[in-house]
Amino acid sequence: ETGVTQSPTHLIKTRGQQVTLRCSSQSGHNTVSWYQQALGQGPQFIFQYYREEENGRGNFPPRFSGLQFPNYSSELNVNALELDDSALYLCASSGTSVGELFFGEGSRLTVL
Amino acid sequence: KQEVTQIPAALSVPEGENLVLNCSFTDSAIYNLQWFRQDPGKGLTSLLLIQSSQREQTSGRLNASLDKSSGRSTLYIAASQPGDSATYLCAPSSGGSNYKLTFGKGTLLTVNP
């Protein structure tokens, strides 16, 4: 039990729609990262938030955006959904200088 | 750009066997390296974290080693059990952040009773 919770667990959208995924980080963790995992692939880094500021971004277009709230929970927003956005979206939190990340169970997004 | 390769892609062994999973990475300027386990359709469970200054870490039947200069890490699983069946992923952190992980595609391990 890592304490990182994500919602929803599964959702289906159609191309062109927008989606918001949510993550509650482990208590005391002030850094949240988001990853996209396509079927059969390893997770890919989307971006990271530290104390409500974006603190690093992977190779994802601007239609992928995020927020971190004062309680360190986070949202991932994806606009203008494309078929290739179908994937498992993973949230990870960390609150120590050691750098160990703890992942949630993910949100499975299907875009039709 | 960091690239991570894991060999083998899949491995099937009988219960009780000792086994080694291999991970190589192209950029040796890493902060640390984590090994994860992923069950089908699930999130990632952290197994071991090795800091860049360390050579190995152990947890129960698991031992991970790190040779930063050669860009290699191995995960050794002793006395494998059917419950160890899962995909194993290695992920070095680099790119200016000790939280930005680059993943390989993983090794799918099946332990047969």
PDB file of C-alpha atoms in Angstrom:
ATOM      1  CA  GLU A   1       0.000   0.000   0.000  1.00  0.00           C
ATOM      2  CA  THR A   2       1.785   3.117  -1.226  1.00  0.00           C
ATOM      3  CA  GLY A   3      -0.864   5.674  -0.299  1.00  0.00           C
ATOM      4  CA  VAL A   4      -1.018   7.102  -3.829  1.00  0.00           C
ATOM      5  CA  THR A   5      -4.574   6.990  -5.146  1.00  0.00           C
ATOM      6  CA  GLN A   6      -5.771   7.751  -8.661  1.00  0.00           C
ATOM      7  CA  SER A   7      -9.202   8.316 -10.148  1.00  0.00           C
ATOM      8  CA  PRO A   8     -10.971   7.282 -12.222  1.00  0.00           C
ATOM      9  CA  THR A   9      -9.572   3.784 -12.671  1.00  0.00           C
ATOM     10  CA  HIS A  10     -11.033   3.360 -16.144  1.00  0.00           C
ATOM     11  CA  LEU A  11     -12.631   5.730 -18.618  1.00  0.00           C
ATOM     12  CA  ILE A  12     -13.604   5.858 -22.268  1.00  0.00           C
ATOM     13  CA  LYS A  13     -13.542   9.032 -24.336  1.00  0.00           C
ATOM     14  CA  THR A  14     -13.945   9.872 -27.991  1.00  0.00           C
ATOM     15  CA  ARG A  15     -11.420  11.613 -30.193  1.00  0.00           C
ATOM     16  CA  GLY A  16     -11.371  15.395 -29.706  1.00  0.00           C
ATOM     17  CA  GLN A  17     -12.750  15.312 -26.163  1.00  0.00           C
ATOM     18  CA  GLN A  18     -10.949  16.473 -23.043  1.00  0.00           C
ATOM     19  CA  VAL A  19     -10.124  14.426 -19.944  1.00  0.00           C
ATOM     20  CA  THR A  20      -9.028  15.163 -16.377  1.00  0.00           C
ATOM     21  CA  LEU A  21      -7.264  12.537 -14.275  1.00  0.00           C
ATOM     22  CA  ARG A  22      -6.708  12.951 -10.545  1.00  0.00           C
ATOM     23  CA  CYS A  23      -4.051  11.852  -8.096  1.00  0.00           C
ATOM     24  CA  SER A  24      -3.753  12.058  -4.334  1.00  0.00           C
ATOM     25  CA  SER A  25      -0.152  11.702  -3.288  1.00  0.00           C
ATOM     26  CA  GLN A  26       1.130   9.966  -0.216  1.00  0.00           C
ATOM     27  CA  SER A  27       0.894  12.052   2.923  1.00  0.00           C
ATOM     28  CA  GLY A  28       3.859  14.424   3.250  1.00  0.00           C
ATOM     29  CA  HIS A  29       4.989  13.989  -0.361  1.00  0.00           C
ATOM     30  CA  ASN A  30       5.448  17.326  -2.143  1.00  0.00           C
ATOM     31  CA  THR A  31       6.605  16.065  -5.565  1.00  0.00           C
ATOM     32  CA  VAL A  32       4.231  14.484  -8.072  1.00  0.00           C
ATOM     33  CA  SER A  33       5.123  13.048 -11.462  1.00  0.00           C
ATOM     34  CA  TRP A  34       2.905  11.757 -14.251  1.00  0.00           C
ATOM     35  CA  TYR A  35       3.772   8.977 -16.676  1.00  0.00           C
ATOM     36  CA  GLN A  36       2.050   7.519 -19.747  1.00  0.00           C
ATOM     37  CA  GLN A  37       2.336   3.795 -20.397  1.00  0.00           C
ATOM     38  CA  ALA A  38       1.171   2.514 -23.772  1.00  0.00           C
ATOM     39  CA  LEU A  39       0.406  -1.186 -24.119  1.00  0.00           C
ATOM     40  CA  GLY A  40       3.573  -3.264 -24.142  1.00  0.00           C
ATOM     41  CA  GLN A  41       5.833  -0.300 -23.412  1.00  0.00           C
ATOM     42  CA  GLY A  42       7.571   1.099 -20.373  1.00  0.00           C
ATOM     43  CA  PRO A  43       6.156   4.263 -18.787  1.00  0.00           C
ATOM     44  CA  GLN A  44       7.168   7.604 -20.324  1.00  0.00           C
ATOM     45  CA  PHE A  45       7.693  10.751 -18.253  1.00  0.00           C
ATOM     46  CA  ILE A  46       5.112  13.475 -18.932  1.00  0.00           C
ATOM     47  CA  PHE A  47       5.905  16.107 -16.292  1.00  0.00           C
ATOM     48  CA  GLN A  48       6.644  16.685 -12.653  1.00  0.00           C
ATOM     49  CA  TYR A  49       5.285  19.174 -10.098  1.00  0.00           C
ATOM     50  CA  TYR A  50       7.038  20.407  -6.988  1.00  0.00           C
ATOM     51  CA  ARG A  51       5.212  22.702  -4.576  1.00  0.00           C
ATOM     52  CA  GLU A  52       2.577  23.589  -7.182  1.00  0.00           C
ATOM     53  CA  GLU A  53       5.072  24.503  -9.932  1.00  0.00           C
ATOM     54  CA  GLU A  54       5.919  22.436 -13.032  1.00  0.00           C
ATOM     55  CA  ASN A  55       9.482  21.306 -12.476  1.00  0.00           C
ATOM     56  CA  GLY A  56      10.338  19.282 -15.552  1.00  0.00           C
ATOM     57  CA  ARG A  57       8.586  18.057 -18.678  1.00  0.00           C
ATOM     58  CA  GLY A  58       9.055  15.174 -21.057  1.00  0.00           C
ATOM     59  CA  ASN A  59       8.454  15.099 -24.808  1.00  0.00           C
ATOM     60  CA  PHE A  60       4.695  15.685 -24.705  1.00  0.00           C
ATOM     61  CA  PRO A  61       2.736  18.427 -26.518  1.00  0.00           C
ATOM     62  CA  PRO A  62       1.136  21.384 -24.701  1.00  0.00           C
ATOM     63  CA  ARG A  63      -2.301  19.768 -24.819  1.00  0.00           C
ATOM     64  CA  PHE A  64      -1.006  17.719 -21.877  1.00  0.00           C
ATOM     65  CA  SER A  65      -1.180  20.021 -18.867  1.00  0.00           C
ATOM     66  CA  GLY A  66      -1.263  19.646 -15.134  1.00  0.00           C
ATOM     67  CA  LEU A  67      -1.899  21.209 -11.775  1.00  0.00           C
ATOM     68  CA  GLN A  68      -0.709  20.586  -8.254  1.00  0.00           C
ATOM     69  CA  PHE A  69      -2.792  21.871  -5.356  1.00  0.00           C
ATOM     70  CA  PRO A  70      -1.699  23.159  -1.912  1.00  0.00           C
ATOM     71  CA  ASN A  71      -2.472  19.740  -0.412  1.00  0.00           C
ATOM     72  CA  TYR A  72      -0.087  18.275  -3.043  1.00  0.00           C
ATOM     73  CA  SER A  73      -2.825  16.419  -4.904  1.00  0.00           C
ATOM     74  CA  SER A  74      -2.565  16.747  -8.665  1.00  0.00           C
ATOM     75  CA  GLU A  75      -4.493  16.692 -11.937  1.00  0.00           C
ATOM     76  CA  LEU A  76      -3.481  15.718 -15.446  1.00  0.00           C
ATOM     77  CA  ASN A  77      -5.523  17.317 -18.217  1.00  0.00           C
ATOM     78  CA  VAL A  78      -5.420  16.214 -21.829  1.00  0.00           C
ATOM     79  CA  ASN A  79      -7.195  18.281 -24.484  1.00  0.00           C
ATOM     80  CA  ALA A  80      -8.161  17.320 -28.044  1.00  0.00           C
ATOM     81  CA  LEU A  81      -7.774  13.606 -27.370  1.00  0.00           C
ATOM     82  CA  GLU A  82      -6.190  11.452 -30.061  1.00  0.00           C
ATOM     83  CA  LEU A  83      -6.398   7.689 -30.539  1.00  0.00           C
ATOM     84  CA  ASP A  84      -2.719   7.358 -29.520  1.00  0.00           C
ATOM     85  CA  ASP A  85      -3.518   8.872 -26.128  1.00  0.00           C
ATOM     86  CA  SER A  86      -5.056   5.522 -25.159  1.00  0.00           C
ATOM     87  CA  ALA A  87      -2.813   4.310 -22.360  1.00  0.00           C
ATOM     88  CA  LEU A  88      -2.395   3.712 -18.637  1.00  0.00           C
ATOM     89  CA  TYR A  89      -1.646   7.024 -16.909  1.00  0.00           C
ATOM     90  CA  LEU A  90       0.420   6.655 -13.770  1.00  0.00           C
ATOM     91  CA  CYS A  91       0.952   9.135 -10.987  1.00  0.00           C
ATOM     92  CA  ALA A  92       3.967   8.903  -8.685  1.00  0.00           C
ATOM     93  CA  SER A  93       4.853  10.830  -5.572  1.00  0.00           C
ATOM     94  CA  SER A  94       7.971  11.376  -3.530  1.00  0.00           C
ATOM     95  CA  GLY A  95       8.753  13.511  -0.532  1.00  0.00           C
ATOM     96  CA  THR A  96      12.296  12.658   0.357  1.00  0.00           C
ATOM     97  CA  SER A  97      15.668  13.665  -0.974  1.00  0.00           C
ATOM     98  CA  VAL A  98      16.431   9.999  -1.536  1.00  0.00           C
ATOM     99  CA  GLY A  99      14.408  10.056  -4.727  1.00  0.00           C
ATOM    100  CA  GLU A 100      12.303   6.926  -4.315  1.00  0.00           C
ATOM    101  CA  LEU A 101       9.059   7.141  -6.260  1.00  0.00           C
ATOM    102  CA  PHE A 102       5.801   5.513  -5.216  1.00  0.00           C
ATOM    103  CA  PHE A 103       3.224   4.848  -7.918  1.00  0.00           C
ATOM    104  CA  GLY A 104      -0.549   4.625  -7.885  1.00  0.00           C
ATOM    105  CA  GLU A 105      -2.547   1.932  -9.675  1.00  0.00           C
ATOM    106  CA  GLY A 106      -3.124   4.165 -12.685  1.00  0.00           C
ATOM    107  CA  SER A 107      -6.036   5.396 -14.786  1.00  0.00           C
ATOM    108  CA  ARG A 108      -6.749   3.389 -17.922  1.00  0.00           C
ATOM    109  CA  LEU A 109      -7.859   5.760 -20.720  1.00  0.00           C
ATOM    110  CA  THR A 110      -9.375   4.438 -23.929  1.00  0.00           C
ATOM    111  CA  VAL A 111      -9.929   6.880 -26.787  1.00  0.00           C
ATOM    112  CA  LEU A 112     -12.343   5.743 -29.507  1.00  0.00           C
TER     113      LEU A 112
ATOM    114  CA  LYS B   1      18.883  11.317 -24.231  1.00  0.00           C
ATOM    115  CA  GLN B   2      18.756   8.396 -21.844  1.00  0.00           C
ATOM    116  CA  GLU B   3      17.868   5.026 -23.365  1.00  0.00           C
ATOM    117  CA  VAL B   4      17.236   1.883 -21.351  1.00  0.00           C
ATOM    118  CA  THR B   5      17.415  -1.687 -22.616  1.00  0.00           C
ATOM    119  CA  GLN B   6      16.325  -4.741 -20.671  1.00  0.00           C
ATOM    120  CA  ILE B   7      17.390  -8.253 -21.524  1.00  0.00           C
ATOM    121  CA  PRO B   8      15.807 -10.745 -21.820  1.00  0.00           C
ATOM    122  CA  ALA B   9      12.410  -9.437 -22.922  1.00  0.00           C
ATOM    123  CA  ALA B  10      10.768 -12.557 -21.508  1.00  0.00           C
ATOM    124  CA  LEU B  11      11.929 -15.367 -19.259  1.00  0.00           C
ATOM    125  CA  SER B  12      10.227 -18.579 -18.143  1.00  0.00           C
ATOM    126  CA  VAL B  13      11.773 -20.628 -15.336  1.00  0.00           C
ATOM    127  CA  PRO B  14      10.765 -23.481 -13.009  1.00  0.00           C
ATOM    128  CA  GLU B  15      10.033 -22.687  -9.396  1.00  0.00           C
ATOM    129  CA  GLY B  16      13.107 -22.566  -7.153  1.00  0.00           C
ATOM    130  CA  GLU B  17      15.528 -21.360  -9.796  1.00  0.00           C
ATOM    131  CA  ASN B  18      17.849 -18.408  -9.229  1.00  0.00           C
ATOM    132  CA  LEU B  19      17.739 -15.850 -12.023  1.00  0.00           C
ATOM    133  CA  VAL B  20      19.282 -12.593 -13.239  1.00  0.00           C
ATOM    134  CA  LEU B  21      17.579  -9.767 -15.089  1.00  0.00           C
ATOM    135  CA  ASN B  22      19.758  -7.289 -16.967  1.00  0.00           C
ATOM    136  CA  CYS B  23      19.384  -3.577 -17.551  1.00  0.00           C
ATOM    137  CA  SER B  24      21.667  -1.254 -19.520  1.00  0.00           C
ATOM    138  CA  PHE B  25      21.454   2.509 -19.921  1.00  0.00           C
ATOM    139  CA  THR B  26      23.267   4.926 -22.212  1.00  0.00           C
ATOM    140  CA  ASP B  27      23.774   7.997 -19.981  1.00  0.00           C
ATOM    141  CA  SER B  28      25.854   7.235 -16.890  1.00  0.00           C
ATOM    142  CA  ALA B  29      25.088  10.629 -15.285  1.00  0.00           C
ATOM    143  CA  ILE B  30      22.301   9.247 -13.116  1.00  0.00           C
ATOM    144  CA  TYR B  31      21.122  10.160  -9.619  1.00  0.00           C
ATOM    145  CA  ASN B  32      19.848   6.713  -8.777  1.00  0.00           C
ATOM    146  CA  LEU B  33      18.241   3.627 -10.297  1.00  0.00           C
ATOM    147  CA  GLN B  34      15.030   1.918  -9.242  1.00  0.00           C
ATOM    148  CA  TRP B  35      13.721  -1.544  -9.976  1.00  0.00           C
ATOM    149  CA  PHE B  36       9.963  -1.976 -10.126  1.00  0.00           C
ATOM    150  CA  ARG B  37       7.534  -4.835 -10.455  1.00  0.00           C
ATOM    151  CA  GLN B  38       4.316  -4.518 -12.457  1.00  0.00           C
ATOM    152  CA  ASP B  39       1.467  -7.020 -12.432  1.00  0.00           C
ATOM    153  CA  PRO B  40      -0.806  -7.076 -15.522  1.00  0.00           C
ATOM    154  CA  GLY B  41      -2.911  -3.904 -15.780  1.00  0.00           C
ATOM    155  CA  LYS B  42      -1.633  -2.613 -12.458  1.00  0.00           C
ATOM    156  CA  GLY B  43       0.620   0.152 -11.214  1.00  0.00           C
ATOM    157  CA  LEU B  44       4.301  -0.137 -10.339  1.00  0.00           C
ATOM    158  CA  THR B  45       5.609  -1.484  -7.060  1.00  0.00           C
ATOM    159  CA  SER B  46       9.044  -0.243  -6.012  1.00  0.00           C
ATOM    160  CA  LEU B  47      11.414  -3.117  -5.252  1.00  0.00           C
ATOM    161  CA  LEU B  48      14.833  -1.573  -4.754  1.00  0.00           C
ATOM    162  CA  LEU B  49      16.445   1.865  -5.042  1.00  0.00           C
ATOM    163  CA  ILE B  50      20.195   2.168  -5.589  1.00  0.00           C
ATOM    164  CA  GLN B  51      21.822   5.553  -5.208  1.00  0.00           C
ATOM    165  CA  SER B  52      24.497   6.454  -7.767  1.00  0.00           C
ATOM    166  CA  SER B  53      27.179   6.181  -5.060  1.00  0.00           C
ATOM    167  CA  GLN B  54      26.122   2.637  -4.122  1.00  0.00           C
ATOM    168  CA  ARG B  55      27.072  -0.663  -5.727  1.00  0.00           C
ATOM    169  CA  GLU B  56      24.172  -2.825  -4.571  1.00  0.00           C
ATOM    170  CA  GLN B  57      21.019  -3.100  -2.494  1.00  0.00           C
ATOM    171  CA  THR B  58      19.326  -6.135  -1.017  1.00  0.00           C
ATOM    172  CA  SER B  59      15.779  -6.835   0.094  1.00  0.00           C
ATOM    173  CA  GLY B  60      14.841 -10.362   1.038  1.00  0.00           C
ATOM    174  CA  ARG B  61      15.389 -12.635  -1.965  1.00  0.00           C
ATOM    175  CA  LEU B  62      16.195  -9.670  -4.224  1.00  0.00           C
ATOM    176  CA  ASN B  63      19.609  -8.166  -4.850  1.00  0.00           C
ATOM    177  CA  ALA B  64      20.272  -5.343  -7.285  1.00  0.00           C
ATOM    178  CA  SER B  65      23.698  -4.195  -8.403  1.00  0.00           C
ATOM    179  CA  LEU B  66      24.757  -1.030 -10.178  1.00  0.00           C
ATOM    180  CA  ASP B  67      27.828  -0.333 -12.306  1.00  0.00           C
ATOM    181  CA  LYS B  68      27.301   3.281 -13.221  1.00  0.00           C
ATOM    182  CA  SER B  69      30.450   3.663 -15.295  1.00  0.00           C
ATOM    183  CA  SER B  70      29.483   0.837 -17.638  1.00  0.00           C
ATOM    184  CA  GLY B  71      25.778   1.727 -17.613  1.00  0.00           C
ATOM    185  CA  ARG B  72      24.580  -1.593 -16.233  1.00  0.00           C
ATOM    186  CA  SER B  73      22.358  -2.890 -13.468  1.00  0.00           C
ATOM    187  CA  THR B  74      21.263  -6.404 -12.627  1.00  0.00           C
ATOM    188  CA  LEU B  75      18.426  -7.738 -10.523  1.00  0.00           C
ATOM    189  CA  TYR B  76      19.084 -11.117  -8.941  1.00  0.00           C
ATOM    190  CA  ILE B  77      16.103 -13.122  -7.684  1.00  0.00           C
ATOM    191  CA  ALA B  78      16.900 -16.089  -5.479  1.00  0.00           C
ATOM    192  CA  ALA B  79      14.726 -19.196  -5.115  1.00  0.00           C
ATOM    193  CA  SER B  80      12.036 -17.922  -7.482  1.00  0.00           C
ATOM    194  CA  GLN B  81       8.351 -18.542  -6.670  1.00  0.00           C
ATOM    195  CA  PRO B  82       5.203 -18.476  -8.839  1.00  0.00           C
ATOM    196  CA  GLY B  83       4.192 -15.255  -7.045  1.00  0.00           C
ATOM    197  CA  ASP B  84       7.260 -13.588  -8.562  1.00  0.00           C
ATOM    198  CA  SER B  85       5.635 -13.783 -11.996  1.00  0.00           C
ATOM    199  CA  ALA B  86       5.315 -10.213 -13.263  1.00  0.00           C
ATOM    200  CA  THR B  87       7.019  -7.655 -15.492  1.00  0.00           C
ATOM    201  CA  TYR B  88      10.193  -6.188 -14.009  1.00  0.00           C
ATOM    202  CA  LEU B  89      11.209  -2.678 -14.995  1.00  0.00           C
ATOM    203  CA  CYS B  90      14.409  -0.794 -14.331  1.00  0.00           C
ATOM    204  CA  ALA B  91      14.499   2.988 -14.348  1.00  0.00           C
ATOM    205  CA  PRO B  92      17.499   5.263 -13.888  1.00  0.00           C
ATOM    206  CA  SER B  93      16.778   8.854 -12.933  1.00  0.00           C
ATOM    207  CA  SER B  94      18.580  11.601 -14.803  1.00  0.00           C
ATOM    208  CA  GLY B  95      17.935  14.696 -16.893  1.00  0.00           C
ATOM    209  CA  GLY B  96      18.418  17.164 -14.059  1.00  0.00           C
ATOM    210  CA  SER B  97      16.011  15.545 -11.648  1.00  0.00           C
ATOM    211  CA  ASN B  98      16.241  12.637  -9.270  1.00  0.00           C
ATOM    212  CA  TYR B  99      12.542  12.041  -9.927  1.00  0.00           C
ATOM    213  CA  LYS B 100      12.577  11.900 -13.746  1.00  0.00           C
ATOM    214  CA  LEU B 101      12.776   8.225 -14.569  1.00  0.00           C
ATOM    215  CA  THR B 102      13.474   6.631 -17.936  1.00  0.00           C
ATOM    216  CA  PHE B 103      12.062   3.128 -18.268  1.00  0.00           C
ATOM    217  CA  GLY B 104      12.946   0.147 -20.378  1.00  0.00           C
ATOM    218  CA  LYS B 105      10.254  -2.103 -21.816  1.00  0.00           C
ATOM    219  CA  GLY B 106      10.735  -4.557 -18.997  1.00  0.00           C
ATOM    220  CA  THR B 107      11.344  -8.269 -18.620  1.00  0.00           C
ATOM    221  CA  LEU B 108       8.255 -10.483 -18.409  1.00  0.00           C
ATOM    222  CA  LEU B 109       9.020 -13.213 -15.882  1.00  0.00           C
ATOM    223  CA  THR B 110       6.980 -16.395 -15.579  1.00  0.00           C
ATOM    224  CA  VAL B 111       7.784 -18.816 -12.760  1.00  0.00           C
ATOM    225  CA  ASN B 112       6.190 -22.199 -13.311  1.00  0.00           C
ATOM    226  CA  PRO B 113       5.112 -24.393 -10.348  1.00  0.00           C
TER     227      PRO B 113
END
